[in-house]
Amino acid sequence: MGASSTCRSCGHAGLEPVLDLGRTPLADRLLTATQLAETEPVYPLQVAFCPHCSLLQILETVPPEVLFCEDYPYYSSFSDALLRHSRENVLDLIARRDLGPRSLAVELASNDGYLLRNYVEAGIPVLGIDPAEGPAREAEKIGVRTLNTFFTAELATRLAADGRQADVIHGNNVLAHVADTNGFVGGIATLLAGSGVAVIEVPYVKDLIDHREFDTIYHEHLCYFSVTALDHLFRRHGLYLNEVKRLPIHGGSLRLYVEKVERVGDSVKELLALEAAERVDRIDFYRDFAQRVEGLKTELLALLRGLKAQGRSVAAYGAAAKGATLVNYVGIGTDLVDFVVDRNVHKQGRYMPGQHIPIFGPERLLTAQPDYVLLLAWNFAAEIMEQQAEYARRGGRFVVPVPEPKVV
Ligand code: DWN
């Protein structure tokens, strides 16, 4: 699909460059031992800003079938914090929207059923839609009916023609991932009941820039949303962003409540005003981001090299997609980090893209007892450090790389 020179949302040309992370491997394409000898596909990873609708985006579009279908290794249920977060969201909506056995809850990118399982438990009909074969299979196993395909405007039309109208549509960490942003949002408008609500979570671009979270940038993430850019996008499809919550998850996210009736609440007006005041809707806000990211790279490299110079051993936690961006951009290989650990059994036995650092189960931290553990999954630092209390009790220390590389 290649590089686009026009905005993914408004279609205007004149995108302004913000950051170039070079040609990088695909963040979730974890390698088998056999693949280590093969040439690894790499793609440009350039970030640009649309001065017309304020959307930050990457220029390259890697075919979705390459990114999300076969062998997609991300399973949402390997994070207890994410499961709790999702359950609270569902229980809140069941109460707020008075949902029951005659309702329909749909999730776009429903993964392994981590969220919809809470509706099933409450006796509320669900439909999951996810192109990733492995996670979709796991969802079916726990009674979450899942269509193993991509959500498109065409699929929405077919479902609506079958009389399916959703009272709730969830879309967590998917709106930024779709190659056809307008088709996807148009599909939501088609499938959503007149009195329904779409509840969508995306990483918040303001937190990404303020906290130097450059590792959230990889080829699965095509767009980086502000409330300003989202408001433009939804209104284009007869949808209204009526309420928004800022959430700490994933380094700072937005939960959006989108409906077909316009009743814009203070939460939205306040964030639009904040973004105007801080010029989040202008290129100025992004101008020094590349330089600040370069600074983080220098600081983190110096910290890790310092530890190695003292003869310390370092491992890492979280074979995360963001971890792939970080180790490849900063240049962290097995010269600095001996191995990575991850609870996700589908990732264990594989190797990190590009730097080819081996991935094991977390028990390896107690058998190898490295002096330091770099938290690539820094967005779950509290949960991981609590989980690894025994490693810490035996003298292990943690390195948190973002927003300020530091030892804790
Ligand atoms: O948008 C996306 C986000 C939501 O999730 C996807 N495109 C892909 C994925 O990105 P990621 O891989 O950077 O996400 P996480 O959720 O930050 O990854 C954390 C990794 O750490 C996972 O591989 C699971 C692992 N983990 C673990 O081993 N033990 C996580 C926790 C909390 C743990 O206790």
Tab-separated table of C-alpha atoms and ligand atoms in Angstrom:
chain	number	residue	atom	x	y	z
A	1	MET	CA	0.000	0.000	0.000
A	2	GLY	CA	3.040	2.312	0.413
A	3	ALA	CA	3.387	5.971	1.453
A	4	SER	CA	0.519	8.466	1.279
A	5	SER	CA	1.021	12.186	0.860
A	6	THR	CA	-2.528	13.182	1.765
A	7	CYS	CA	-4.197	13.168	5.193
A	8	ARG	CA	-5.827	9.887	6.268
A	9	SER	CA	-8.792	11.783	7.737
A	10	CYS	CA	-9.483	14.975	5.717
A	11	GLY	CA	-7.645	14.063	2.495
A	12	HIS	CA	-5.736	17.341	2.269
A	13	ALA	CA	-2.152	17.405	0.974
A	14	GLY	CA	0.584	19.470	2.655
A	15	LEU	CA	1.403	17.124	5.535
A	16	GLU	CA	4.261	18.528	7.656
A	17	PRO	CA	7.088	16.158	8.755
A	18	VAL	CA	7.501	15.717	12.544
A	19	LEU	CA	9.685	12.640	13.204
A	20	ASP	CA	11.546	10.038	11.119
A	21	LEU	CA	12.292	6.753	12.913
A	22	GLY	CA	13.983	5.311	9.782
A	23	ARG	CA	13.222	1.948	8.147
A	24	THR	CA	12.118	-0.432	10.861
A	25	PRO	CA	10.884	-4.031	11.101
A	26	LEU	CA	7.234	-4.693	11.974
A	27	ALA	CA	6.808	-4.351	15.735
A	28	ASP	CA	4.685	-7.442	16.259
A	29	ARG	CA	6.470	-9.681	13.735
A	30	LEU	CA	8.315	-11.747	16.364
A	31	LEU	CA	10.756	-14.123	14.686
A	32	THR	CA	11.168	-17.865	14.980
A	33	ALA	CA	14.717	-19.272	15.207
A	34	THR	CA	14.503	-20.210	11.508
A	35	GLN	CA	13.557	-16.691	10.476
A	36	LEU	CA	16.675	-15.230	12.132
A	37	ALA	CA	18.699	-16.155	9.020
A	38	GLU	CA	16.162	-14.612	6.614
A	39	THR	CA	16.082	-10.987	5.383
A	40	GLU	CA	13.616	-9.181	7.606
A	41	PRO	CA	11.129	-6.869	5.878
A	42	VAL	CA	11.534	-3.216	6.937
A	43	TYR	CA	9.332	-0.208	6.195
A	44	PRO	CA	9.766	3.568	6.523
A	45	LEU	CA	8.363	4.943	9.781
A	46	GLN	CA	7.802	8.675	9.280
A	47	VAL	CA	5.369	10.800	11.291
A	48	ALA	CA	3.668	13.880	9.840
A	49	PHE	CA	1.072	16.475	10.920
A	50	CYS	CA	-1.988	17.617	8.970
A	51	PRO	CA	-2.328	21.406	9.335
A	52	HIS	CA	-5.968	21.219	8.118
A	53	CYS	CA	-7.543	18.757	10.583
A	54	SER	CA	-4.688	18.520	13.143
A	55	LEU	CA	-4.204	14.768	12.746
A	56	LEU	CA	-0.754	13.323	13.512
A	57	GLN	CA	-0.153	10.217	11.397
A	58	ILE	CA	2.428	7.971	9.771
A	59	LEU	CA	2.887	8.105	5.993
A	60	GLU	CA	3.396	4.377	5.342
A	61	THR	CA	0.453	1.968	5.186
A	62	VAL	CA	1.500	-1.663	5.590
A	63	PRO	CA	-1.244	-4.022	4.292
A	64	PRO	CA	-3.544	-4.923	7.229
A	65	GLU	CA	-3.412	-8.611	6.270
A	66	VAL	CA	0.351	-8.465	6.875
A	67	LEU	CA	-0.057	-6.792	10.279
A	68	PHE	CA	-3.081	-8.383	11.937
A	69	CYS	CA	-4.011	-11.824	10.632
A	70	GLU	CA	-1.836	-14.877	10.789
A	71	ASP	CA	0.392	-15.243	13.835
A	72	TYR	CA	-0.690	-11.922	15.398
A	73	PRO	CA	0.825	-12.397	18.857
A	74	TYR	CA	-1.085	-9.823	20.942
A	75	TYR	CA	-3.572	-11.285	23.463
A	76	SER	CA	-5.225	-8.664	25.659
A	77	SER	CA	-5.878	-11.039	28.559
A	78	PHE	CA	-2.204	-11.269	29.600
A	79	SER	CA	-2.613	-8.033	31.543
A	80	ASP	CA	-4.692	-8.159	34.737
A	81	ALA	CA	-4.820	-4.345	34.813
A	82	LEU	CA	-6.311	-4.312	31.290
A	83	LEU	CA	-8.901	-6.957	32.282
A	84	ARG	CA	-9.937	-4.911	35.333
A	85	HIS	CA	-10.030	-1.709	33.237
A	86	SER	CA	-12.285	-3.359	30.656
A	87	ARG	CA	-14.626	-4.952	33.197
A	88	GLU	CA	-15.183	-1.605	34.953
A	89	ASN	CA	-15.974	0.002	31.590
A	90	VAL	CA	-18.581	-2.660	30.723
A	91	LEU	CA	-20.272	-2.683	34.143
A	92	ASP	CA	-20.501	1.115	33.988
A	93	LEU	CA	-22.146	0.987	30.533
A	94	ILE	CA	-24.594	-1.767	31.481
A	95	ALA	CA	-25.808	0.490	34.309
A	96	ARG	CA	-25.663	3.812	32.396
A	97	ARG	CA	-27.418	2.475	29.273
A	98	ASP	CA	-29.719	0.003	31.043
A	99	LEU	CA	-28.557	-2.856	28.833
A	100	GLY	CA	-30.235	-6.259	28.991
A	101	PRO	CA	-30.997	-9.528	27.151
A	102	ARG	CA	-32.594	-7.614	24.240
A	103	SER	CA	-29.531	-5.368	23.748
A	104	LEU	CA	-26.527	-5.970	21.455
A	105	ALA	CA	-22.934	-5.144	22.387
A	106	VAL	CA	-20.422	-5.222	19.546
A	107	GLU	CA	-16.628	-4.892	19.836
A	108	LEU	CA	-14.378	-3.977	16.922
A	109	ALA	CA	-10.955	-5.646	17.432
A	110	SER	CA	-12.425	-7.854	20.168
A	111	ASN	CA	-9.184	-9.894	20.401
A	112	ASP	CA	-9.488	-12.862	22.825
A	113	GLY	CA	-12.832	-11.752	24.282
A	114	TYR	CA	-11.118	-9.890	27.149
A	115	LEU	CA	-13.948	-7.269	27.236
A	116	LEU	CA	-17.085	-8.843	25.710
A	117	ARG	CA	-16.840	-11.742	28.203
A	118	ASN	CA	-18.264	-9.340	30.778
A	119	TYR	CA	-21.447	-8.852	28.729
A	120	VAL	CA	-21.767	-12.614	28.185
A	121	GLU	CA	-21.533	-13.070	31.955
A	122	ALA	CA	-24.402	-10.558	32.340
A	123	GLY	CA	-26.562	-12.374	29.764
A	124	ILE	CA	-26.254	-9.593	27.184
A	125	PRO	CA	-25.857	-10.666	23.521
A	126	VAL	CA	-22.505	-9.833	21.940
A	127	LEU	CA	-20.700	-9.882	18.617
A	128	GLY	CA	-16.935	-9.633	18.339
A	129	ILE	CA	-15.153	-8.753	15.106
A	130	ASP	CA	-11.393	-9.397	14.825
A	131	PRO	CA	-9.115	-10.420	11.930
A	132	ALA	CA	-6.501	-12.091	14.142
A	133	GLU	CA	-7.034	-15.866	13.956
A	134	GLY	CA	-5.451	-16.896	17.288
A	135	PRO	CA	-7.185	-14.371	19.558
A	136	ALA	CA	-10.542	-14.904	17.745
A	137	ARG	CA	-10.254	-18.637	18.389
A	138	GLU	CA	-9.609	-18.006	22.121
A	139	ALA	CA	-12.692	-15.726	22.238
A	140	GLU	CA	-14.959	-18.388	20.783
A	141	LYS	CA	-13.660	-20.832	23.432
A	142	ILE	CA	-15.048	-18.578	26.206
A	143	GLY	CA	-18.413	-18.092	24.506
A	144	VAL	CA	-17.696	-14.761	22.811
A	145	ARG	CA	-19.203	-15.098	19.309
A	146	THR	CA	-16.577	-13.609	16.979
A	147	LEU	CA	-16.465	-12.883	13.245
A	148	ASN	CA	-12.859	-13.567	12.227
A	149	THR	CA	-12.612	-10.703	9.742
A	150	PHE	CA	-11.915	-6.969	9.429
A	151	PHE	CA	-14.642	-4.439	10.300
A	152	THR	CA	-15.453	-2.405	7.181
A	153	ALA	CA	-18.268	-0.174	5.930
A	154	GLU	CA	-19.384	-3.078	3.733
A	155	LEU	CA	-19.566	-5.506	6.672
A	156	ALA	CA	-21.542	-2.906	8.672
A	157	THR	CA	-24.045	-2.573	5.802
A	158	ARG	CA	-24.438	-6.367	5.647
A	159	LEU	CA	-24.970	-6.668	9.404
A	160	ALA	CA	-27.489	-3.791	9.406
A	161	ALA	CA	-29.325	-5.418	6.465
A	162	ASP	CA	-29.555	-8.566	8.663
A	163	GLY	CA	-31.328	-6.401	11.238
A	164	ARG	CA	-28.276	-6.042	13.546
A	165	GLN	CA	-28.174	-2.641	15.251
A	166	ALA	CA	-25.735	-2.205	18.130
A	167	ASP	CA	-26.707	-0.484	21.385
A	168	VAL	CA	-23.011	-0.294	22.248
A	169	ILE	CA	-20.005	-0.471	19.928
A	170	HIS	CA	-16.597	-0.784	21.617
A	171	GLY	CA	-13.415	0.053	19.753
A	172	ASN	CA	-10.306	-0.109	21.961
A	173	ASN	CA	-6.945	0.540	20.351
A	174	VAL	CA	-8.294	-0.014	16.855
A	175	LEU	CA	-9.319	3.397	15.423
A	176	ALA	CA	-5.621	4.311	15.075
A	177	HIS	CA	-4.930	0.987	13.358
A	178	VAL	CA	-7.288	1.067	10.376
A	179	ALA	CA	-6.053	1.892	6.893
A	180	ASP	CA	-9.480	3.269	5.858
A	181	THR	CA	-10.220	5.624	8.744
A	182	ASN	CA	-13.315	7.159	7.116
A	183	GLY	CA	-14.714	3.792	5.967
A	184	PHE	CA	-14.313	2.473	9.526
A	185	VAL	CA	-16.085	5.441	11.139
A	186	GLY	CA	-18.778	5.345	8.453
A	187	GLY	CA	-19.282	1.679	9.314
A	188	ILE	CA	-19.773	2.574	12.977
A	189	ALA	CA	-22.464	5.091	11.952
A	190	THR	CA	-24.206	2.371	9.909
A	191	LEU	CA	-24.125	-0.303	12.623
A	192	LEU	CA	-24.934	1.936	15.615
A	193	ALA	CA	-28.568	2.095	16.772
A	194	GLY	CA	-30.136	5.576	16.763
A	195	SER	CA	-29.967	5.714	20.570
A	196	GLY	CA	-26.716	3.740	20.756
A	197	VAL	CA	-23.233	4.787	21.875
A	198	ALA	CA	-19.801	4.006	20.486
A	199	VAL	CA	-17.210	3.852	23.271
A	200	ILE	CA	-13.752	4.161	21.775
A	201	GLU	CA	-10.307	4.234	23.408
A	202	VAL	CA	-7.210	5.653	21.718
A	203	PRO	CA	-3.789	6.724	22.944
A	204	TYR	CA	-3.874	10.523	23.486
A	205	VAL	CA	-1.428	12.424	21.283
A	206	LYS	CA	-0.929	15.124	23.918
A	207	ASP	CA	0.381	12.561	26.438
A	208	LEU	CA	2.512	10.932	23.721
A	209	ILE	CA	4.215	14.248	22.935
A	210	ASP	CA	4.375	15.605	26.508
A	211	HIS	CA	5.928	12.359	27.864
A	212	ARG	CA	8.166	11.483	24.875
A	213	GLU	CA	6.258	8.192	24.288
A	214	PHE	CA	7.826	7.743	20.842
A	215	ASP	CA	7.695	3.951	21.232
A	216	THR	CA	3.925	4.066	20.781
A	217	ILE	CA	4.799	4.829	17.158
A	218	TYR	CA	4.943	1.746	14.969
A	219	HIS	CA	3.317	0.554	11.735
A	220	GLU	CA	0.150	-0.749	13.420
A	221	HIS	CA	-0.537	2.813	14.650
A	222	LEU	CA	-1.411	4.897	11.578
A	223	CYS	CA	-3.001	7.827	13.497
A	224	TYR	CA	-2.293	9.689	16.776
A	225	PHE	CA	-5.413	11.467	17.889
A	226	SER	CA	-6.207	14.765	19.525
A	227	VAL	CA	-9.773	15.640	20.530
A	228	THR	CA	-9.666	18.342	17.834
A	229	ALA	CA	-8.835	15.817	15.079
A	230	LEU	CA	-11.390	13.305	16.406
A	231	ASP	CA	-14.172	15.904	16.492
A	232	HIS	CA	-13.540	16.696	12.804
A	233	LEU	CA	-13.480	12.991	11.913
A	234	PHE	CA	-16.722	11.999	13.683
A	235	ARG	CA	-18.749	15.024	12.508
A	236	ARG	CA	-17.840	14.111	8.929
A	237	HIS	CA	-19.910	10.923	9.435
A	238	GLY	CA	-22.898	12.386	11.310
A	239	LEU	CA	-21.506	11.299	14.677
A	240	TYR	CA	-20.886	13.480	17.716
A	241	LEU	CA	-18.176	13.246	20.363
A	242	ASN	CA	-20.355	14.075	23.356
A	243	GLU	CA	-18.175	12.986	26.278
A	244	VAL	CA	-14.476	12.199	26.777
A	245	LYS	CA	-12.456	10.813	29.668
A	246	ARG	CA	-8.647	10.949	30.044
A	247	LEU	CA	-7.317	7.576	31.256
A	248	PRO	CA	-3.811	6.623	32.517
A	249	ILE	CA	-3.746	3.321	30.594
A	250	HIS	CA	-1.071	2.859	27.890
A	251	GLY	CA	0.754	6.023	28.905
A	252	GLY	CA	-2.353	8.199	28.593
A	253	SER	CA	-5.487	7.427	26.586
A	254	LEU	CA	-8.854	8.956	25.768
A	255	ARG	CA	-12.182	7.154	26.195
A	256	LEU	CA	-14.642	8.674	23.726
A	257	TYR	CA	-18.434	8.483	23.965
A	258	VAL	CA	-19.824	8.995	20.450
A	259	GLU	CA	-23.504	9.192	19.519
A	260	LYS	CA	-25.811	10.101	16.639
A	261	VAL	CA	-27.425	12.925	18.610
A	262	GLU	CA	-25.417	16.120	19.216
A	263	ARG	CA	-25.167	16.920	22.956
A	264	VAL	CA	-21.559	17.929	23.446
A	265	GLY	CA	-20.661	17.953	27.140
A	266	ASP	CA	-18.181	20.084	29.110
A	267	SER	CA	-15.556	17.314	29.124
A	268	VAL	CA	-15.195	17.709	25.344
A	269	LYS	CA	-15.396	21.530	25.332
A	270	GLU	CA	-12.704	21.711	28.047
A	271	LEU	CA	-10.256	19.492	26.165
A	272	LEU	CA	-10.871	21.352	22.895
A	273	ALA	CA	-10.096	24.597	24.740
A	274	LEU	CA	-6.991	23.079	26.359
A	275	GLU	CA	-5.738	21.885	22.973
A	276	ALA	CA	-6.317	25.320	21.434
A	277	ALA	CA	-4.502	26.984	24.349
A	278	GLU	CA	-1.541	24.591	24.055
A	279	ARG	CA	-1.682	24.722	20.209
A	280	VAL	CA	-2.073	20.942	19.959
A	281	ASP	CA	-3.972	21.760	16.766
A	282	ARG	CA	-0.873	23.499	15.288
A	283	ILE	CA	2.483	22.207	14.005
A	284	ASP	CA	4.264	24.292	16.718
A	285	PHE	CA	3.280	21.734	19.381
A	286	TYR	CA	5.212	19.004	17.545
A	287	ARG	CA	8.240	20.962	16.314
A	288	ASP	CA	10.782	19.931	18.985
A	289	PHE	CA	9.490	16.363	19.459
A	290	ALA	CA	12.206	14.773	17.288
A	291	GLN	CA	14.932	16.533	19.243
A	292	ARG	CA	13.388	15.512	22.584
A	293	VAL	CA	13.157	11.869	21.418
A	294	GLU	CA	16.802	11.999	20.345
A	295	GLY	CA	17.570	13.221	23.877
A	296	LEU	CA	15.800	10.226	25.425
A	297	LYS	CA	17.800	7.899	23.170
A	298	THR	CA	21.084	9.458	24.347
A	299	GLU	CA	20.058	9.328	28.031
A	300	LEU	CA	18.904	5.694	27.897
A	301	LEU	CA	21.963	4.495	25.978
A	302	ALA	CA	24.255	6.239	28.473
A	303	LEU	CA	22.407	4.631	31.402
A	304	LEU	CA	22.560	1.096	29.944
A	305	ARG	CA	26.175	1.429	28.786
A	306	GLY	CA	27.083	2.724	32.250
A	307	LEU	CA	25.571	-0.388	33.857
A	308	LYS	CA	27.389	-2.693	31.429
A	309	ALA	CA	30.676	-0.835	32.086
A	310	GLN	CA	30.193	-1.640	35.790
A	311	GLY	CA	29.880	-5.308	34.816
A	312	ARG	CA	26.146	-5.436	35.581
A	313	SER	CA	23.772	-7.768	33.706
A	314	VAL	CA	20.592	-6.383	32.163
A	315	ALA	CA	17.447	-8.144	30.890
A	316	ALA	CA	14.083	-6.685	29.771
A	317	TYR	CA	10.387	-7.186	30.525
A	318	GLY	CA	7.633	-7.088	27.880
A	319	ALA	CA	8.062	-8.276	24.277
A	320	ALA	CA	5.683	-5.448	23.454
A	321	ALA	CA	5.231	-3.776	20.073
A	322	LYS	CA	6.364	-0.547	21.734
A	323	GLY	CA	9.424	-2.485	22.937
A	324	ALA	CA	10.338	-3.280	19.328
A	325	THR	CA	10.233	0.403	18.390
A	326	LEU	CA	12.328	1.307	21.419
A	327	VAL	CA	15.099	-1.302	21.026
A	328	ASN	CA	15.397	-0.676	17.275
A	329	TYR	CA	15.365	3.131	17.434
A	330	VAL	CA	17.686	3.360	20.469
A	331	GLY	CA	19.917	0.540	19.168
A	332	ILE	CA	19.582	-1.928	22.057
A	333	GLY	CA	20.759	-5.417	21.104
A	334	THR	CA	22.069	-8.433	22.986
A	335	ASP	CA	25.213	-6.361	23.634
A	336	LEU	CA	23.165	-4.400	26.198
A	337	VAL	CA	20.185	-6.672	27.045
A	338	ASP	CA	20.644	-10.442	27.458
A	339	PHE	CA	16.995	-11.492	26.968
A	340	VAL	CA	13.374	-10.302	27.182
A	341	VAL	CA	10.630	-11.973	29.228
A	342	ASP	CA	6.867	-11.968	28.590
A	343	ARG	CA	3.863	-13.780	30.108
A	344	ASN	CA	2.317	-14.240	26.677
A	345	VAL	CA	3.074	-17.869	25.789
A	346	HIS	CA	2.613	-17.038	22.086
A	347	LYS	CA	5.658	-14.750	22.294
A	348	GLN	CA	7.950	-17.041	24.299
A	349	GLY	CA	10.611	-18.853	22.243
A	350	ARG	CA	10.551	-16.081	19.642
A	351	TYR	CA	12.951	-13.182	19.023
A	352	MET	CA	12.412	-9.406	19.022
A	353	PRO	CA	12.148	-7.881	15.526
A	354	GLY	CA	15.353	-6.280	14.246
A	355	GLN	CA	17.534	-6.688	17.339
A	356	HIS	CA	16.724	-10.445	17.624
A	357	ILE	CA	16.810	-10.468	21.442
A	358	PRO	CA	15.463	-13.882	22.642
A	359	ILE	CA	12.126	-13.990	24.504
A	360	PHE	CA	11.475	-16.284	27.482
A	361	GLY	CA	8.865	-16.685	30.219
A	362	PRO	CA	9.082	-14.401	33.312
A	363	GLU	CA	10.365	-17.284	35.467
A	364	ARG	CA	13.706	-16.692	33.714
A	365	LEU	CA	14.201	-13.596	35.876
A	366	LEU	CA	14.534	-15.757	38.986
A	367	THR	CA	16.707	-18.428	37.375
A	368	ALA	CA	19.089	-15.908	35.744
A	369	GLN	CA	18.619	-13.118	38.313
A	370	PRO	CA	19.945	-10.268	36.122
A	371	ASP	CA	21.040	-7.162	38.090
A	372	TYR	CA	18.632	-4.907	36.181
A	373	VAL	CA	15.399	-5.298	34.196
A	374	LEU	CA	14.503	-2.723	31.529
A	375	LEU	CA	10.715	-2.292	31.519
A	376	LEU	CA	9.823	-2.207	27.824
A	377	ALA	CA	6.163	-2.549	28.934
A	378	TRP	CA	6.584	0.597	31.059
A	379	ASN	CA	2.863	1.291	30.696
A	380	PHE	CA	2.295	-1.641	33.084
A	381	ALA	CA	5.284	-0.850	35.359
A	382	ALA	CA	3.308	-0.935	38.639
A	383	GLU	CA	1.658	-4.281	37.836
A	384	ILE	CA	4.918	-5.861	36.641
A	385	MET	CA	7.024	-4.635	39.580
A	386	GLU	CA	4.401	-5.948	42.023
A	387	GLN	CA	4.368	-9.258	40.193
A	388	GLN	CA	8.186	-9.414	40.272
A	389	ALA	CA	8.497	-8.661	44.012
A	390	GLU	CA	10.592	-11.805	44.598
A	391	TYR	CA	13.065	-10.744	41.895
A	392	ALA	CA	13.343	-7.332	43.612
A	393	ARG	CA	13.615	-8.909	47.089
A	394	ARG	CA	16.672	-10.814	45.815
A	395	GLY	CA	18.283	-7.461	44.847
A	396	GLY	CA	16.981	-6.943	41.316
A	397	ARG	CA	16.371	-3.366	40.142
A	398	PHE	CA	14.210	-1.947	37.346
A	399	VAL	CA	14.966	0.600	34.606
A	400	VAL	CA	11.956	2.643	33.446
A	401	PRO	CA	12.831	4.104	30.004
A	402	VAL	CA	9.935	6.566	29.400
A	403	PRO	CA	9.422	9.513	29.968
A	404	GLU	CA	12.810	9.879	31.823
A	405	PRO	CA	15.187	6.879	31.810
A	406	LYS	CA	15.691	6.045	35.502
A	407	VAL	CA	16.525	3.187	37.853
A	408	VAL	CA	13.847	2.312	40.441
B	1	DWN	O1	-2.432	-0.863	20.197
B	1	DWN	C1	-1.942	-1.874	20.653
B	1	DWN	C2	-1.717	-1.986	22.111
B	1	DWN	C3	-2.968	-1.683	22.859
B	1	DWN	O2	-1.317	-3.266	22.439
B	1	DWN	C4	-1.566	-2.991	19.802
B	1	DWN	N1	-1.259	-2.435	18.495
B	1	DWN	C5	-0.488	-3.845	20.250
B	1	DWN	C6	-0.245	-3.790	21.691
B	1	DWN	O3	0.852	-2.943	21.880
B	1	DWN	P1	2.005	-3.403	22.891
B	1	DWN	O4	2.447	-4.751	22.524
B	1	DWN	O5	3.012	-2.326	22.974
B	1	DWN	O6	1.090	-3.453	24.153
B	1	DWN	P2	1.271	-3.703	25.667
B	1	DWN	O7	-0.060	-4.071	26.145
B	1	DWN	O8	1.928	-2.553	26.303
B	1	DWN	O9	2.252	-4.961	25.780
B	1	DWN	C7	2.653	-5.383	27.003
B	1	DWN	C8	3.387	-6.702	26.837
B	1	DWN	O10	3.811	-7.113	28.121
B	1	DWN	C9	2.506	-7.820	26.283
B	1	DWN	O11	3.268	-8.663	25.458
B	1	DWN	C10	2.082	-8.577	27.537
B	1	DWN	C11	3.283	-8.388	28.425
B	1	DWN	N2	2.960	-8.427	29.840
B	1	DWN	C12	3.539	-9.407	30.623
B	1	DWN	O12	4.312	-10.235	30.146
B	1	DWN	N3	3.259	-9.436	31.961
B	1	DWN	C13	2.127	-7.481	30.357
B	1	DWN	C14	1.827	-7.507	31.698
B	1	DWN	C15	0.924	-6.516	32.296
B	1	DWN	C16	2.431	-8.545	32.534
B	1	DWN	O13	2.213	-8.604	33.743
